[in-house]
Structure formats: structure tokens, C-alpha cells
Coordinates of C-alpha atoms and ligand atoms in Angstrom, one line a residue:
M116 CA -7.5 -15.1 -19.4
S117 CA -6.2 -11.7 -19.2
F118 CA -5.0 -10.6 -16.2
F119 CA -5.2 -6.6 -15.0
R120 CA -7.1 -5.0 -17.3
L121 CA -9.0 -2.1 -15.8
A122 CA -12.4 -2.8 -15.4
E123 CA -15.3 -2.1 -13.6
E124 CA -15.5 -5.1 -11.3
P125 CA -12.2 -5.3 -9.0
M126 CA -10.6 -8.7 -8.9
I127 CA -11.5 -11.1 -6.1
I128 CA -8.0 -13.4 -5.4
A129 CA -8.9 -15.5 -2.2
G130 CA -7.8 -18.3 -0.4
P131 CA -5.4 -19.9 2.2
C132 CA -2.6 -18.4 3.6
S133 CA -0.6 -21.3 3.2
A134 CA -1.2 -24.0 1.1
E135 CA -1.3 -27.1 4.6
T136 CA -2.7 -30.0 3.1
R137 CA -4.6 -31.9 0.1
E138 CA -8.0 -31.5 1.9
Q139 CA -7.7 -28.2 3.4
L140 CA -7.0 -26.6 -0.3
L141 CA -9.7 -28.1 -2.1
S142 CA -11.9 -28.0 0.8
T143 CA -11.6 -24.1 0.3
A144 CA -11.7 -24.5 -3.4
A145 CA -14.9 -25.7 -2.9
A146 CA -16.7 -23.7 -0.7
L147 CA -15.5 -20.8 -2.6
K148 CA -16.5 -21.6 -5.9
P149 CA -19.5 -19.5 -5.4
A150 CA -17.4 -16.6 -5.5
N151 CA -16.4 -16.4 -8.8
L152 CA -12.8 -15.3 -8.3
T153 CA -10.4 -13.9 -10.7
L154 CA -7.5 -16.0 -8.8
F155 CA -7.0 -18.6 -6.3
R156 CA -3.9 -17.7 -4.2
A157 CA -1.6 -20.8 -0.9
G158 CA 1.6 -20.0 -0.3
V159 CA 3.3 -22.9 -1.0
W160 CA 6.9 -21.5 0.0
K161 CA 6.3 -19.5 3.7
P162 CA 8.2 -16.8 4.3
R163 CA 7.9 -17.5 8.3
T164 CA 8.9 -14.8 10.9
R165 CA 11.5 -17.3 12.9
P166 CA 12.8 -21.2 12.5
G167 CA 10.8 -23.5 13.4
S168 CA 7.9 -22.7 12.2
F169 CA 5.2 -24.5 8.7
E170 CA 7.5 -23.0 5.9
G171 CA 5.2 -24.4 3.1
N172 CA 5.0 -27.5 1.6
G173 CA 6.6 -27.1 -1.5
E174 CA 6.3 -28.7 -4.7
E175 CA 3.9 -31.2 -3.1
A176 CA 1.5 -28.7 -2.9
L177 CA 2.0 -27.5 -6.4
K178 CA 0.3 -30.4 -7.1
W179 CA -2.5 -29.5 -5.1
L180 CA -2.8 -26.0 -6.6
Q181 CA -3.2 -28.2 -10.0
E182 CA -6.0 -30.1 -8.7
V183 CA -7.6 -27.1 -7.9
K184 CA -7.1 -25.8 -11.3
K185 CA -8.5 -28.7 -12.5
E186 CA -11.8 -29.7 -10.4
Y187 CA -12.8 -26.1 -9.9
G188 CA -11.5 -24.5 -12.6
F189 CA -9.9 -21.6 -10.9
A190 CA -6.6 -19.9 -12.5
V191 CA -3.9 -19.9 -9.3
T192 CA -1.4 -17.8 -7.8
T193 CA 1.7 -18.9 -5.4
E194 CA 4.7 -16.8 -3.7
V195 CA 7.9 -17.0 -5.5
A196 CA 10.7 -15.9 -3.7
E197 CA 13.7 -18.4 -5.4
V198 CA 14.8 -19.0 -8.5
H199 CA 14.0 -22.5 -8.1
H200 CA 10.4 -21.5 -6.5
I201 CA 9.6 -19.5 -10.1
E202 CA 11.0 -22.9 -12.1
Q203 CA 8.9 -24.8 -10.4
A204 CA 5.8 -22.7 -10.1
L205 CA 6.2 -22.9 -13.5
R206 CA 6.6 -26.5 -14.0
H207 CA 3.3 -27.1 -12.5
D208 CA 1.5 -24.7 -13.9
V209 CA 1.0 -21.7 -11.8
D210 CA -0.8 -18.9 -13.7
V211 CA -0.4 -15.6 -11.7
L212 CA 3.3 -15.6 -9.6
W213 CA 3.6 -12.9 -6.8
I214 CA 6.2 -11.4 -5.0
G215 CA 6.4 -10.8 -1.1
A216 CA 6.7 -7.9 0.8
R217 CA 10.2 -9.5 2.3
T218 CA 11.3 -10.1 -1.1
T219 CA 10.2 -6.7 -3.0
V220 CA 13.3 -4.9 0.3
N221 CA 15.6 -6.6 -1.5
P222 CA 17.7 -5.4 -4.7
F223 CA 19.7 -8.3 -5.2
H224 CA 16.6 -10.7 -4.9
V225 CA 14.0 -9.0 -7.3
Q226 CA 16.7 -8.7 -9.7
Q227 CA 17.6 -12.7 -9.4
L228 CA 13.3 -13.3 -9.9
A229 CA 13.6 -10.7 -12.9
E230 CA 16.2 -12.3 -14.5
A231 CA 15.0 -15.7 -14.4
L232 CA 11.3 -14.5 -15.9
K233 CA 13.2 -12.9 -19.0
G234 CA 11.3 -14.2 -21.9
V235 CA 8.6 -15.8 -20.1
D236 CA 4.8 -14.8 -20.6
V237 CA 3.8 -15.1 -16.5
P238 CA 1.7 -12.4 -15.4
V239 CA 4.0 -11.1 -11.8
M240 CA 2.2 -9.4 -8.6
I241 CA 4.5 -7.7 -6.9
K242 CA 3.7 -6.7 -2.9
N243 CA 4.9 -3.1 -1.1
P244 CA 8.1 -3.8 0.5
V245 CA 8.0 -3.8 4.8
N246 CA 9.0 -0.4 4.7
P247 CA 7.7 2.4 2.9
D248 CA 9.2 3.3 0.6
V249 CA 7.5 4.2 -2.7
D250 CA 10.8 4.1 -4.5
L251 CA 11.8 0.4 -3.5
W252 CA 8.5 -0.8 -4.8
E253 CA 8.5 1.0 -7.8
G254 CA 12.1 0.1 -8.5
A255 CA 10.8 -3.6 -8.3
L256 CA 8.7 -3.2 -10.5
E257 CA 11.0 -1.3 -13.2
R258 CA 13.4 -4.5 -12.7
F259 CA 10.7 -6.9 -14.0
E260 CA 9.5 -4.1 -16.2
R261 CA 13.0 -4.3 -18.1
A262 CA 13.5 -7.8 -17.8
G263 CA 10.2 -8.4 -20.3
V264 CA 7.6 -8.7 -18.2
K265 CA 4.1 -7.1 -19.1
K266 CA 1.5 -8.4 -17.8
I267 CA 2.1 -6.4 -13.8
A268 CA 0.7 -5.0 -10.7
A269 CA 0.7 -4.3 -7.9
I270 CA -0.1 -5.6 -4.1
H271 CA -0.9 -3.3 -1.3
R272 CA 0.1 -5.3 2.3
G273 CA 0.7 -2.5 4.3
F274 CA 4.1 -1.6 6.1
S275 CA 5.8 -2.8 9.1
S276 CA 5.7 -0.1 12.4
Y277 CA 5.9 -0.9 15.6
Q278 CA 3.4 1.7 16.3
A279 CA 1.2 0.2 19.7
S280 CA -1.5 2.3 19.6
S281 CA -2.2 1.1 15.9
P282 CA -5.2 -1.2 15.6
Y283 CA -3.5 -3.5 12.5
R284 CA -0.9 -5.3 12.2
N285 CA 0.6 -3.2 9.1
Q286 CA 0.4 0.2 8.5
P287 CA -1.6 0.7 5.8
N288 CA -0.1 4.7 5.1
W289 CA -2.7 4.8 2.2
V290 CA -0.5 7.6 0.7
I291 CA 1.8 5.4 -1.0
P292 CA -0.2 3.5 -3.3
I293 CA -1.7 6.6 -4.2
E294 CA 1.2 8.4 -4.9
L295 CA 2.3 5.1 -6.7
K296 CA -0.9 5.7 -9.0
R297 CA 0.1 8.6 -9.6
R298 CA 3.3 7.8 -10.7
R299 CA 1.7 4.7 -12.8
P300 CA -1.7 6.3 -13.6
D301 CA -2.2 2.6 -15.1
L302 CA -1.1 0.3 -12.5
Y303 CA -3.2 -2.3 -11.5
I304 CA -3.4 -2.0 -7.6
I305 CA -4.9 -5.1 -5.7
C306 CA -5.1 -4.3 -1.4
D307 CA -4.3 -6.9 0.7
P308 CA -6.4 -6.5 3.4
S309 CA -6.1 -9.5 5.6
H310 CA -1.9 -8.4 5.7
I311 CA -3.4 -4.9 6.6
A312 CA -5.3 -5.9 9.5
G313 CA -3.9 -9.0 10.7
K314 CA -7.3 -9.4 12.7
R315 CA -10.2 -11.3 11.0
D316 CA -12.5 -8.4 12.5
L317 CA -10.9 -5.5 10.6
V318 CA -10.7 -7.1 7.8
A319 CA -14.1 -6.2 6.4
E320 CA -13.4 -2.6 7.1
V321 CA -9.8 -2.3 5.6
A322 CA -12.0 -4.1 2.6
Q323 CA -14.4 -1.7 1.9
K324 CA -11.9 1.6 2.7
A325 CA -9.8 -0.1 -0.6
M326 CA -12.5 -0.4 -2.5
D327 CA -13.6 3.6 -1.8
M328 CA -10.2 4.6 -2.7
G329 CA -10.5 3.4 -5.8
F330 CA -8.2 -0.1 -5.8
D331 CA -8.4 -2.4 -8.9
G332 CA -8.9 -5.6 -6.4
L333 CA -8.3 -7.6 -2.8
M334 CA -6.8 -10.4 -2.2
I335 CA -8.0 -12.0 1.1
E336 CA -6.6 -14.8 3.2
T337 CA -9.3 -17.8 3.5
H338 CA -9.0 -20.4 5.9
P339 CA -11.9 -23.1 6.6
D340 CA -10.8 -23.6 10.0
P341 CA -9.0 -20.1 10.4
E342 CA -8.3 -20.4 14.1
Q343 CA -6.5 -24.1 14.0
A344 CA -4.3 -22.3 10.9
W345 CA -0.1 -22.8 10.5
S346 CA 0.2 -19.6 9.6
D347 CA -1.6 -16.2 9.8
A348 CA -4.3 -17.2 11.8
A349 CA -5.7 -14.3 13.7
Q350 CA -6.2 -12.7 10.3
Q351 CA -8.1 -15.1 7.8
L352 CA -11.8 -15.5 7.0
R353 CA -14.1 -19.1 6.8
P354 CA -15.3 -19.0 3.2
E355 CA -18.7 -18.2 4.4
A356 CA -17.4 -14.6 6.1
L357 CA -15.6 -13.6 2.9
L358 CA -18.6 -14.6 0.7
Q359 CA -20.7 -12.2 3.1
L360 CA -18.4 -9.5 3.4
L361 CA -17.9 -9.4 -1.1
S362 CA -21.7 -9.4 -0.6
R363 CA -21.6 -5.7 1.5
L364 CA -19.0 -4.4 -0.5
I365 CA -19.6 -1.3 -2.1
V366 CA -17.7 -1.0 -5.0
R367 CA -17.6 2.6 -6.1
K368 CA -16.8 4.1 -9.6
Q369 CA -14.4 6.7 -10.6
S370 CA -16.8 8.9 -12.9
A371 CA -20.5 9.5 -12.3
E372 CA -22.1 8.5 -14.7
D373 CA -25.4 11.0 -13.9
L374 CA -24.9 14.0 -15.5
S375 CA -26.2 16.2 -13.1
K376 CA -23.8 15.0 -10.3
S377 CA -20.5 14.7 -12.5
S378 CA -21.3 18.5 -13.7
E379 CA -21.8 19.5 -9.5
L380 CA -18.4 17.6 -9.1
E381 CA -16.8 19.1 -11.8
Y382 CA -18.3 22.2 -10.2
L383 CA -16.7 21.7 -6.8
R384 CA -13.6 20.5 -8.4
Q385 CA -13.3 24.3 -9.9
M386 CA -13.6 25.7 -6.6
M387 CA -11.1 23.4 -5.0
D388 CA -8.6 24.5 -7.7
T389 CA -9.1 27.4 -6.8
V390 CA -9.2 27.1 -3.4
D391 CA -5.6 25.2 -3.4
T392 CA -3.4 28.1 -5.7
E393 CA -4.7 30.3 -3.0
I394 CA -3.2 28.2 -0.5
V395 CA 0.0 27.7 -2.2
D396 CA 0.0 31.4 -2.8
L397 CA -0.3 32.1 0.3
L398 CA 2.4 29.8 2.0
A399 CA 5.2 31.8 -0.6
R400 CA 4.1 34.5 0.8
R401 CA 4.4 33.0 4.6
I402 CA 7.7 32.3 3.2
E403 CA 9.2 35.3 2.3
L404 CA 8.1 36.6 5.4
S405 CA 9.7 34.2 7.0
E406 CA 12.7 34.5 5.2
R407 CA 13.2 38.6 5.5
M408 CA 12.6 37.7 9.1
G409 CA 15.5 35.9 9.3
L410 CA 18.1 38.6 7.1
V411 CA 16.4 40.5 10.7
K412 CA 18.0 37.4 13.1
K413 CA 21.0 37.5 11.0
E414 CA 21.6 41.2 11.7
C415 CA 20.7 41.1 15.4
N416 CA 22.6 37.7 15.7
L417 CA 19.7 36.3 16.7
T418 CA 18.1 32.1 17.0
V419 CA 16.7 30.9 14.6
Y420 CA 14.3 29.0 16.9
N421 CA 12.0 30.7 19.5
P422 CA 10.0 28.5 21.5
D423 CA 8.0 31.3 23.1
R424 CA 7.3 32.4 19.5
W425 CA 6.4 28.9 17.5
R426 CA 4.8 28.0 21.2
E427 CA 2.5 31.0 20.6
I428 CA 1.3 30.2 16.5
V429 CA 0.6 26.7 18.0
E430 CA -1.8 27.9 20.3
T431 CA -3.5 30.6 18.0
R432 CA -3.6 28.6 15.1
S433 CA -4.9 25.7 17.1
A434 CA -7.7 27.6 18.7
Q435 CA -8.9 29.3 15.4
A436 CA -8.8 25.7 14.2
L437 CA -11.2 24.8 16.7
K438 CA -13.5 27.3 15.9
L439 CA -13.7 26.7 12.5
R440 CA -14.1 22.6 13.4
L441 CA -10.8 22.1 11.9
S442 CA -9.1 19.2 14.0
P443 CA -6.1 20.6 15.8
E444 CA -4.3 17.9 15.2
F445 CA -4.3 18.3 11.8
I446 CA -3.6 21.9 11.3
L447 CA -0.8 21.6 14.3
D448 CA 0.9 19.0 11.7
L449 CA 0.1 21.2 8.9
Y450 CA 2.3 23.5 11.1
E451 CA 4.8 21.6 12.1
K452 CA 5.5 20.8 8.7
I453 CA 5.1 25.2 7.7
H454 CA 7.6 25.8 10.2
H455 CA 10.2 23.3 9.9
E456 CA 10.5 25.0 5.9
S457 CA 11.1 27.9 7.5
I458 CA 13.2 27.2 9.7
R459 CA 15.5 25.5 6.8
R460 CA 15.4 28.7 4.6
Q461 CA 16.4 30.7 7.6
L462 CA 19.5 28.4 8.4
D463 CA 20.5 28.8 4.8
I464 CA 20.1 32.7 5.5
L465 CA 22.7 32.7 9.0
E466 CA 25.1 30.2 7.2
A467 CA 25.1 31.9 3.7
G468 CA 28.8 33.1 3.5
D469 CA 29.6 32.1 7.4
N470 CA 31.6 30.3 6.2
S471 CA 32.9 31.1 3.0
V472 CA 36.9 31.4 2.7
K473 CA 37.1 35.6 1.8
D474 CA 40.3 36.4 -0.3
Ligands
PEP1384 C1 1.1 -13.7 2.6 O1 0.6 -13.1 1.2 O2 0.5 -14.9 3.0 C2 2.9 -13.3 2.9 C3 3.5 -14.2 2.9 O3 2.1 -12.2 2.2 P1 3.5 -10.8 2.6 O4 4.5 -11.2 1.7 O5 2.2 -9.5 2.3 O6 3.3 -10.9 4.4
MN1385 MN1 -0.1 -14.9 5.5

């Protein structure tokens, strides 16, 4: 089987968070048989937040995964976090390995795992690090590539944060996987809505959003009795719920086949390019004004930041946004960035020459 080929149909990976017992694993596989999975997943070494939690059945569970392959014809995948995990997984015919989010954060660790795969032809999926750092994620991909691993995919599973107001367990920060795809247009990126959502009821909406954004596949945790699961009990779906989710999923295409629609899109894209060029020109003009103000402030010995002026800018721009049916929060966010850049440029002007040694 060939993995990570860019295709019309999304790749679907499902199975329990952890392989708990032989019965649990085989009954999940039996119930998922109609789902036409690309890969059956199950963790056999589990990275748990606190000691004393169930940490997986290790090698014994790899034998159950072999049974799943034989009985149901699924290709299988598991998480590896140590060199000996890789050795054992390969000895037990695991088809695809995945690197967990807590491993991707550690370059030493990733390097060791990559080196253990030198000369081994096994596909590897690399979850994003728990912290929102696209370079660290890409760096992990590079370590495996440099070790000669050819078939690589990325898994977006969201990012940790202490955001009490968010309904999600891990923040999706969609801009990060989108940036990775911009850097690597040919990289296969799979979304893991289970670990983003953290709650069963939110899995379907995150899965659909991933499809709307053009992700190449989904990895969804599935358990025959999720409430009693030994790990991630709140987010796993019953197999029937997964089948229902898949049947309702709307898969979107990157480009329109209908010619009239695609020329309409092309026309709209050209208009958007023109508007964007104007936006960037206007920003350059605004910065130029701000630099001229910086020179005046320097001459008059005035502070760069003026709270009254900033308040006035926020009030007038938000009011204008409201009139134009734009979200004032969006405009405020944008203006914070613009204002920040103005201040940075003016500070450069104020500081230029001030501390230089004169002869
Ligand atoms: C998992 O897939 O069960 C898992 C532990 O994932 P993550 O590394 O994303 O937390
Ligand atoms: Mn899990």
C-alpha cells in the first residue's frame, strides 16, 4: 500500500487512543471494518501527563495489532517515542510509525529516532509539537528527511495553552499548519480533531473544518465504550458515531472542475490581488508618515507613544469598521500590529545617533 499520496479522497485513520485489551482492540477493528480505513491506529506506549496512569501494554499489544492486520486487513500505526519502540514496532510489522506531540518538542529525542530509521523504509507521521512553533515542527520533519526517511506526513493535533475561554482541549491555531503547507506544498497534512477537540461533541465540527481547509486526511480516536476508556475517555467516538461522522463529511476540492465557476474564481482572485496590492501600498505610505512624525517627535523631544492619540485611533477605526460591517475586534487586532510597527520605526529614529560615540 502506498501512503501519503495527494488524492481526492481524504486518508482516514481511526482506532482507539490506547490498545487496552485484545478484545477491545479486535472489537474496535471489527466495528470499523465498513469504514474503509487507510490505517488503523492504537497507542501501545502512552505518554501520560501524570505517573500512575495507564501507560500502555507495550509489546503484548503489538501482537494484538498483528491480529488486527491479519483478521481485518487493515494497515496499522502506533506511536514510537524511544529507539526500542521503533525496533519492537518494526519487528511486529507495524506499517506506519507516528511521533507524538510530546516527542516532537525535543530535538535530541527526534534526532535519535531519526537516526534509528536510517536505511529503514517505513512511513512516518509527525505530530506538531505541543507548543505553537512551526519551525520546530518543520525541523523535526527535516531530521527524518536527512536520515533518509522518504514517506513523511504531518499531523496537526492542536497546541497547548491555558485558554480557559476556549471550548477546545488544544488550540487549533490553523495558521500554523497552513504556514507549513505554504512552505511544503507537497507535504501530506492530516488533522487529528480528537486531540484538538478534547470532547466527543466537538470532534465532527473540527473534522469538517479541516476538510474545508483542504487537509489531506483525518485521524480520529474510536473506542467501543469510550466513557470507560483508559485514556482520553472524553474525546473518543463509538465506531457507529465515526461512521456517521464520515458519511456526513463534506470533502472539498482545491480547484473547481466546473469551468464557469473556476473562471469566476479566477476573476475574483485577480480582483483580490489588486486590492491586496493597494493594501500593501497604503501600509507603506502609513509607515512613511509615521517615520516623518518620528523625526518631528525627536526634534521636539516628545514621547513616541501617546495614549490619547492611540485611544482616538482605536475609537475612530472601530466605529468605521462597524459602519462597514467589519468586526471591530478584527480591526483592533490589525491596528495593534500596525501601531506596534509604527512605534518600532519611531523608536529606531529616536535612538539613531543618540548613543553613538562622537569623535
Ligand atoms: C495520541 O494520539 O493518543 C496521542 C498521545 O497524541 P498526542 O501526541 O497528539 O498527544
Ligand atoms: Mn489519545
